[in-house]
Short mmCIF file of C-alpha atoms in Angstrom, two decimals:
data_model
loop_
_atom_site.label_atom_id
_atom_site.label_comp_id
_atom_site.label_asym_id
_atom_site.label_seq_id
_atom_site.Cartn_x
_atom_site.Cartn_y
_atom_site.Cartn_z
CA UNK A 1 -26.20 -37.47 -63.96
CA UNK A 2 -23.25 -34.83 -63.75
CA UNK A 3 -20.95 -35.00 -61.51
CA UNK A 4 -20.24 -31.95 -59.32
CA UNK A 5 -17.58 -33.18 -56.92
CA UNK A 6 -15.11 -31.39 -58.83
CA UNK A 7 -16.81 -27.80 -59.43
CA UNK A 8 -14.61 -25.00 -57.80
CA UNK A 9 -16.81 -22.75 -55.02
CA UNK A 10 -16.60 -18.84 -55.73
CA UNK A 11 -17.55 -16.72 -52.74
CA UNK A 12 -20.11 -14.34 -53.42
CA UNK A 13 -19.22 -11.84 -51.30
CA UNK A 14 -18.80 -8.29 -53.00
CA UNK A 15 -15.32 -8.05 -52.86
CA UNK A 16 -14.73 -11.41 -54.15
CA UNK A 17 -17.02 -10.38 -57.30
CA UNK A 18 -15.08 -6.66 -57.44
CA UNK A 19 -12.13 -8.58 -57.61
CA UNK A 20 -13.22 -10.39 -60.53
CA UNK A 21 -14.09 -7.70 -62.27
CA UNK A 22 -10.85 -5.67 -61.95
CA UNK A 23 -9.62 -9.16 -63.11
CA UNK A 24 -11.04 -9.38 -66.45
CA UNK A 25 -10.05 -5.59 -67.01
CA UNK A 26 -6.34 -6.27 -66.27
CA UNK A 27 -6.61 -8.93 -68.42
CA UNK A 28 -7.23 -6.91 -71.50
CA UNK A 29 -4.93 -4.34 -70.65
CA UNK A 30 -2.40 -7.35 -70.69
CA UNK A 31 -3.22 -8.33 -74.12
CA UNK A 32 -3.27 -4.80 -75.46
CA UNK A 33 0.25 -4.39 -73.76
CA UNK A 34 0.72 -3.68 -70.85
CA UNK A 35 0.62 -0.23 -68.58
CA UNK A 36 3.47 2.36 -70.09
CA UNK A 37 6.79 2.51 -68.57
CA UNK A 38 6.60 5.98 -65.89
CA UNK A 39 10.40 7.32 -66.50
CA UNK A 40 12.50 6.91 -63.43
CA UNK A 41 14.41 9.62 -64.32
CA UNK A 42 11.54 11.91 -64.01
CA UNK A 43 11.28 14.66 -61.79
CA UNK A 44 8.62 15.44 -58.94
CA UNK A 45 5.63 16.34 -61.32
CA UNK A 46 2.80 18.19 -59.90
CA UNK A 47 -0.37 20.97 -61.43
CA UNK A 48 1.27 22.82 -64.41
CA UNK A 49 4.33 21.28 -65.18
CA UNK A 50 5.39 20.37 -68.47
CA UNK A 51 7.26 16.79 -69.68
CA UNK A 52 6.89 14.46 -71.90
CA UNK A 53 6.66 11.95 -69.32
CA UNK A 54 3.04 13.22 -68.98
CA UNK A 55 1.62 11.29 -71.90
CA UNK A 56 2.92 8.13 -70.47
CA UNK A 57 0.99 9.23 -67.09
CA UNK A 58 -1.94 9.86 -69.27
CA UNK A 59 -2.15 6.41 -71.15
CA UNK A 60 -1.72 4.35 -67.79
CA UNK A 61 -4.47 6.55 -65.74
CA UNK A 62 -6.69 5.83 -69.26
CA UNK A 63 -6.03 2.32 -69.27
CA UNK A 64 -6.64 2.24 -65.25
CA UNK A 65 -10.06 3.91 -65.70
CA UNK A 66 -8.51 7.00 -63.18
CA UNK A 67 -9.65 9.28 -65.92
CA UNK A 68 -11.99 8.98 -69.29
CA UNK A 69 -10.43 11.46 -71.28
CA UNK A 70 -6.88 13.18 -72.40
CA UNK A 71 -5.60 15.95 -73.91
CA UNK A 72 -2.30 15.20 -76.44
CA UNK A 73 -0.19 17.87 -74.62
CA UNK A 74 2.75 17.32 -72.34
CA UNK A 75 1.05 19.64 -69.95
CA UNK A 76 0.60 18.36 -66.21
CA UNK A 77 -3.37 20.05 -65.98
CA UNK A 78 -6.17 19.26 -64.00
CA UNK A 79 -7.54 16.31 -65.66
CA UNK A 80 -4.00 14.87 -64.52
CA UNK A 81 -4.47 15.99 -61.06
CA UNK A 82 -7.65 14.46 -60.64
CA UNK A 83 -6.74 10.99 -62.34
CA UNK A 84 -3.22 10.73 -60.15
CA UNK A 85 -5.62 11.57 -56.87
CA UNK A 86 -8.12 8.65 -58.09
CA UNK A 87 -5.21 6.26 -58.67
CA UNK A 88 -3.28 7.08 -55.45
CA UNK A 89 -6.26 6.36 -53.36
CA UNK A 90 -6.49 3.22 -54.84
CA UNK A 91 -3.17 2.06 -54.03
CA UNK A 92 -3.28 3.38 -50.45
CA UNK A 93 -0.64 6.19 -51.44
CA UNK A 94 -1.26 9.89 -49.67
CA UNK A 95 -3.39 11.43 -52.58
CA UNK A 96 -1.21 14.44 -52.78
CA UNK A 97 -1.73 14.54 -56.87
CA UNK A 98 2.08 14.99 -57.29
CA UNK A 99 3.36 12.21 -59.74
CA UNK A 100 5.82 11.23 -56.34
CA UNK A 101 8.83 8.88 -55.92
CA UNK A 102 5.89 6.13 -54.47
CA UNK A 103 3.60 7.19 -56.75
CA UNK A 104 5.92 6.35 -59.90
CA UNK A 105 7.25 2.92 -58.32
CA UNK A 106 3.15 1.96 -57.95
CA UNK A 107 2.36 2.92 -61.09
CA UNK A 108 5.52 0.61 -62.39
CA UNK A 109 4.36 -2.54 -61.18
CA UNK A 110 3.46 -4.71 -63.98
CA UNK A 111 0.14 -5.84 -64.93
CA UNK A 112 1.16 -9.51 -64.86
CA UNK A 113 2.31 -8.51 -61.23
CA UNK A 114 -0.77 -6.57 -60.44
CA UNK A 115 -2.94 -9.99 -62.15
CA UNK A 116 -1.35 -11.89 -59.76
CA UNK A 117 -1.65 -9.94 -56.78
CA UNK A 118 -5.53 -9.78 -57.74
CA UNK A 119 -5.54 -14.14 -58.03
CA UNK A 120 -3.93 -14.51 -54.55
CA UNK A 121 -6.60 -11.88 -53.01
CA UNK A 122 -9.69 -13.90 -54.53
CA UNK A 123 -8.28 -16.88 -52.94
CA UNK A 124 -7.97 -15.25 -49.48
CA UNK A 125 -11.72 -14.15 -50.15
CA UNK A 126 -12.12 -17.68 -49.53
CA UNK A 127 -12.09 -17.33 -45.69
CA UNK A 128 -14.44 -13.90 -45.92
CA UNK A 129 -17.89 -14.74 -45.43
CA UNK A 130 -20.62 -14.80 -48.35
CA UNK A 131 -22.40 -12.26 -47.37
CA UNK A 132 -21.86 -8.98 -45.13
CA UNK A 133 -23.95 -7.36 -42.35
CA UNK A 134 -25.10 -3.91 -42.90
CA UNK A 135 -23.06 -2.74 -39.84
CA UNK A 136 -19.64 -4.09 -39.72
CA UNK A 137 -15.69 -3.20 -39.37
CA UNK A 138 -13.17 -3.89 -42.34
CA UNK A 139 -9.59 -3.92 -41.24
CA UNK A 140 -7.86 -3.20 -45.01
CA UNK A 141 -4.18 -4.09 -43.75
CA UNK A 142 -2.10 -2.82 -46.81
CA UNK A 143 -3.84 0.66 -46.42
CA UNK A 144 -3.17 0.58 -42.74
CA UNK A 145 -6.86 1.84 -42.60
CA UNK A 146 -9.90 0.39 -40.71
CA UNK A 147 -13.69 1.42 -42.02
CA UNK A 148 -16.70 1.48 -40.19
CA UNK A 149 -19.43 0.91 -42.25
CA UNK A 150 -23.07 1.60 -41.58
CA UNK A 151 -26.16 0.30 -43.75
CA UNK A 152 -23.75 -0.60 -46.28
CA UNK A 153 -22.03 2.62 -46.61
CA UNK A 154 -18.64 4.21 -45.43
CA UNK A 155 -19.45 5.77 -41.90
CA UNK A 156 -16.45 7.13 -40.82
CA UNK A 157 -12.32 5.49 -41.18
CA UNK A 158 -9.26 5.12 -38.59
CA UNK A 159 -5.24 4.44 -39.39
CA UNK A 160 -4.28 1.27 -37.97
CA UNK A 161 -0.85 -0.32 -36.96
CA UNK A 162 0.04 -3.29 -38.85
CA UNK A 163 2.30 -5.71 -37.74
CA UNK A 164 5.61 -6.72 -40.14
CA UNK A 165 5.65 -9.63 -42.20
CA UNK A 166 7.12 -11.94 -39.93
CA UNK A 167 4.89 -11.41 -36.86
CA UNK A 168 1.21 -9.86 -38.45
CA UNK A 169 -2.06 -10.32 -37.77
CA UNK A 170 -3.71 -13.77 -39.74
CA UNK A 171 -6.41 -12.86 -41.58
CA UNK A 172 -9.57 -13.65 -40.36
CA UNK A 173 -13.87 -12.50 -39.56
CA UNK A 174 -15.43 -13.03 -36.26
CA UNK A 175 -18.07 -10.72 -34.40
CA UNK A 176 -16.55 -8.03 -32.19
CA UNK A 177 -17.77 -8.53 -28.67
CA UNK A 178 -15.83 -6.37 -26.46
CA UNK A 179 -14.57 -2.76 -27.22
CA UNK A 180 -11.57 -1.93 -24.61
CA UNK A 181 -10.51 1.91 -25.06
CA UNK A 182 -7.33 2.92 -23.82
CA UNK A 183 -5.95 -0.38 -23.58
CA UNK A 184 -2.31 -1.98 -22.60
CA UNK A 185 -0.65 -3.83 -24.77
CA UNK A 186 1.52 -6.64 -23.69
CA UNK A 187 4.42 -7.07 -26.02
CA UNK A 188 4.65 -10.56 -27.37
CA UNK A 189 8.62 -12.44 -26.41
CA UNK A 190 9.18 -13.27 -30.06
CA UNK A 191 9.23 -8.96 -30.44
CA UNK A 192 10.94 -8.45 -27.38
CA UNK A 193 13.73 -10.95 -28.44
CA UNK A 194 13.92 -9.82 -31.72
CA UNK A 195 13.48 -6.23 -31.81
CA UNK A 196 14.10 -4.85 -28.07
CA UNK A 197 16.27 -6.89 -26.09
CA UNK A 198 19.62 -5.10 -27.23
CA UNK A 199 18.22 -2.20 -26.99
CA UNK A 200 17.25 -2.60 -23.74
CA UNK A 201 20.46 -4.03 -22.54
CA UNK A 202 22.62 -0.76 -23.80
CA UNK A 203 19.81 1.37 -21.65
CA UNK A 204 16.96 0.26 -19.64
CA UNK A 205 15.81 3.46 -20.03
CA UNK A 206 14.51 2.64 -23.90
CA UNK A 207 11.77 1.15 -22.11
CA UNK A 208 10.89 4.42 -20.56
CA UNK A 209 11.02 6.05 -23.59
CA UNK A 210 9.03 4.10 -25.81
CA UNK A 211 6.07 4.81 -22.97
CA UNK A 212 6.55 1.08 -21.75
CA UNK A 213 5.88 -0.59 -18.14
CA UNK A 214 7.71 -4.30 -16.91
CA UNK A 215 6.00 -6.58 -14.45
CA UNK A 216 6.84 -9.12 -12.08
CA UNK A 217 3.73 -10.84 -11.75
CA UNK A 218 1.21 -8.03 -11.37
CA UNK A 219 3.58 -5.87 -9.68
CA UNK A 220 5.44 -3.08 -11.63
CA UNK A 221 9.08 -3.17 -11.28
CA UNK A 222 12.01 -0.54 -12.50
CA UNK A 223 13.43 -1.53 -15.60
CA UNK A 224 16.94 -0.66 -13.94
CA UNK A 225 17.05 -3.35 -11.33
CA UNK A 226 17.13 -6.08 -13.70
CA UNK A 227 20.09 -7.58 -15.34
CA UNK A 228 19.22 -7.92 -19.00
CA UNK A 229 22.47 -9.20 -20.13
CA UNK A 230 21.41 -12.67 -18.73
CA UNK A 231 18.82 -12.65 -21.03
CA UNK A 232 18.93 -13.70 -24.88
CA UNK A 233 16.06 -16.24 -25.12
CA UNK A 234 13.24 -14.57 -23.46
CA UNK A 235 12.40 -12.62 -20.67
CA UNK A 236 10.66 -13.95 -17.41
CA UNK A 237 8.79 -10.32 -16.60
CA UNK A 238 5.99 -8.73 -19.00
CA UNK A 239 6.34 -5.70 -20.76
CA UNK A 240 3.60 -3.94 -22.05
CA UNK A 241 3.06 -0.52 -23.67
CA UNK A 242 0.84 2.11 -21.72
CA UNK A 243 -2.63 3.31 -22.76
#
């Protein structure tokens, strides 16, 4: 009788199993050597420029699958173009096609790096359920983007704020149940503390700016009649950001 107490669970969820794919890909590009170092000296490249840097843009967007064939010249053509739009929609970079500053660094990331990156993300698949509805919303937080997906396919996408490191959103899936439109949002203390109470103790009037409200209770109150230099801790009034 074998024992199975020991076997390791892998989600089947498609992402999970796209993951895995990429995976074994990356893998042989590590054996065969890696991606090709993008000169940092390089200039802006974009459609019809000429540099030899071009050939190393040509050998990573072969090796990334961004385009199936190349040309030996050093010119910047179309087949370029095309492969630099694929890859920088990929990484969540504005697909310009214009071998950028953010571009470069992206495309400078090692595979080791970008094999790790891919590990950690199947292990946060985890927590994503086996199987998806036809209908359903996919907040993708390092492309700031949320899709809405219908029958399976991309209906229609959104840019999203996404909190900081130290204070973002856990990752999680739940069914949506209530849709508010135009809503307030009450800033958490930890932000206030952190990233607006000096601000708002040179000049209440940052509050007003940044199209925000303070409450006493559920009554609105001026920002100006309250001493914020006894403050460092907290705040015992709610601020929130209008609609």
């Amino acid at each position: 009788e074998s024992d199975t107490s020991y076997s390791v669970y892998e989600p089947v969820n498609d992402y999970y199993r796209a993951i895995k794919t990429a995976l074994l890909k990356y893998r042989q590009i590590e054996l065969s050597g890696g991606f090709p170092n993008i000169d940092s000296t390089a200039k802006l490249l974009k459609l019809g420029d000429s540099s030899v840097v071009v050939q190393s843009i040509k050998k990573y967007l072969l090796l990334s699958e961004d385009i199936a064939i190349a040309t030996s010249s050093n010119t910047f053509d179309s087949v370029v173009l095309k492969g630099l739009i694929s890859l920088q929609k990929r990484m969540g970079i504005p697909p310009s096609g214009v071998l950028d500053k953010s571009t470069r660094l992206s495309m400078n990331v090692s595979v080791q790096e970008r094999i790790k990156q891919m590990i950690i993300n199947m292990e946060r698949m985890r927590w994503a359920p086996d199987s998806l509805a036809s209908n359903y919303l996919l907040v993708n937080i390092p492309e700031f983007t949320l899709h809405v997906m219908e029958n399976g396919k991309p209906l229609w996408s959104m840019s999203v704020v996404v909190g900081k490191e130290a204070n973002a959103t856990t990752i999680f899936s739940d069914e949506l149940t209530t849709v508010v439109f135009s809503p307030y949002w009450n800033i958490p203390q930890s932000i206030i503390v952190k990233e607006m109470l000096n601000k708002i103790k040179k000049n209440p009037g940052y509050l007003t700016r940044k199209n925000m409200e303070v409450l006493a209770g559920n009554k609105k109150i001026s920002p100006y009649s309250i001493n914020w230099k006894k403050y460092s801790r907290g705040v015992p009034f709610t601020i929130r950001e209008k609609p």
